[in-house]
């Protein structure tokens, strides 16, 4: 007869590197710094963080209340030795459910466990009768992580409070915008229809307000409040304008940016040179590009574009773009780097009604940074009601960039000059 194979019963719970790390962390607990009452309150509050659900929180509170209060004092050892059967009876769940919940609490680092060979839970005492170790459910990890978990609860509650405030403000702004539309009798039906469609576009973009993020709600609120100000014909808010001497550019990023030559170094000498202040603070009716726009040839057909010259593009500073495009602030964008501006391009395109294909072609032809500037300029002109088709305007800029005849720096400095004069007057 052959040897009989006897399946060995696995000893204890499965140990993972994360669980082993939690065990090591529990050994560094400074017992006596946190009371049992504080841990019980924390366990009840952890459900708002998403770490555990309500039933797991109930089990954790039962474990904390099972440990004697003096076990959380110095020289104490908060270890629970109750069986799964007893815990299941106390919280009204099955034994198997309690076992699975204990494993979940172990995985998220709210308890640690040490199982014996026969799955019994018992303390190990010294000669004086004090518990020095034991096989059971160890709560010391909660003492170690109390400050971290308490801060997490505070942060989640603060975010929820901010989200509720943003939701209330958005709903109020949407209601005010619709009321202002019905009360603005001095505007024409065409203008009211255009503004009303923009309000509904913002509402459709947000969708279910209760499920939208706080950031999106704040941006939508800023747009709606700006629309209300326009409907009420309030003057534009004053902005600080910094003046710099010895420069042809009205706005510079810092004192080292001094223009000592022409702002158009790549133009031929026979071309008509335009200064940064060439664009006038006037515009035609909404739906057509201003005759003072710098991309004058954008209205030309593709077949009329000359062969590409591929001249290098003059670079502008990010602060120049921000000052030239106040619509960025109006629509809730506050880029602090070129990467932030590039990440905001898809949302800017949605606000302006620019298609994904037009944006992709602009990025492919100009690169992300130049395309972001082009989209920002398009958004500003759309906000000023100088173009009726922002998508077509961006496509025309892309064609001009392919021909080497697009000068974004001129547009940026010109828009900055116009905004500066509007603020002064």
PDB file of C-alpha atoms in Angstrom, residues 28-36 38-39 69-78 140 143-144:
ATOM      1  CA  UNK A  28       5.545  50.859  17.350  1.00  0.00           C
ATOM      2  CA  UNK A  29       2.343  52.107  18.991  1.00  0.00           C
ATOM      3  CA  UNK A  30       2.718  54.585  21.840  1.00  0.00           C
ATOM      4  CA  UNK A  31      -0.060  53.262  24.061  1.00  0.00           C
ATOM      5  CA  UNK A  32      -1.632  55.852  26.325  1.00  0.00           C
ATOM      6  CA  UNK A  33      -1.760  58.720  23.812  1.00  0.00           C
ATOM      7  CA  UNK A  34      -5.282  57.900  22.545  1.00  0.00           C
ATOM      8  CA  UNK A  35      -8.297  56.885  24.605  1.00  0.00           C
ATOM      9  CA  UNK A  36     -10.853  54.232  23.796  1.00  0.00           C
ATOM     10  CA  UNK A  38     -11.571  58.713  20.770  1.00  0.00           C
ATOM     11  CA  UNK A  39     -11.087  55.509  18.796  1.00  0.00           C
ATOM     12  CA  UNK A  69     -10.556  50.971  28.866  1.00  0.00           C
ATOM     13  CA  UNK A  70      -7.378  50.408  30.908  1.00  0.00           C
ATOM     14  CA  UNK A  71      -5.855  48.428  28.028  1.00  0.00           C
ATOM     15  CA  UNK A  72      -5.449  51.748  26.210  1.00  0.00           C
ATOM     16  CA  UNK A  73      -3.442  53.209  29.101  1.00  0.00           C
ATOM     17  CA  UNK A  74       0.329  52.944  29.354  1.00  0.00           C
ATOM     18  CA  UNK A  75       1.613  49.389  29.731  1.00  0.00           C
ATOM     19  CA  UNK A  76      -1.731  48.123  28.441  1.00  0.00           C
ATOM     20  CA  UNK A  77      -2.321  45.844  25.466  1.00  0.00           C
ATOM     21  CA  UNK A  78      -5.584  46.421  23.498  1.00  0.00           C
ATOM     22  CA  UNK A 140      -2.740  48.992  18.390  1.00  0.00           C
ATOM     23  CA  UNK A 143      -3.403  54.155  17.931  1.00  0.00           C
ATOM     24  CA  UNK A 144      -0.522  54.514  15.486  1.00  0.00           C
TER      25      UNK A 144
END
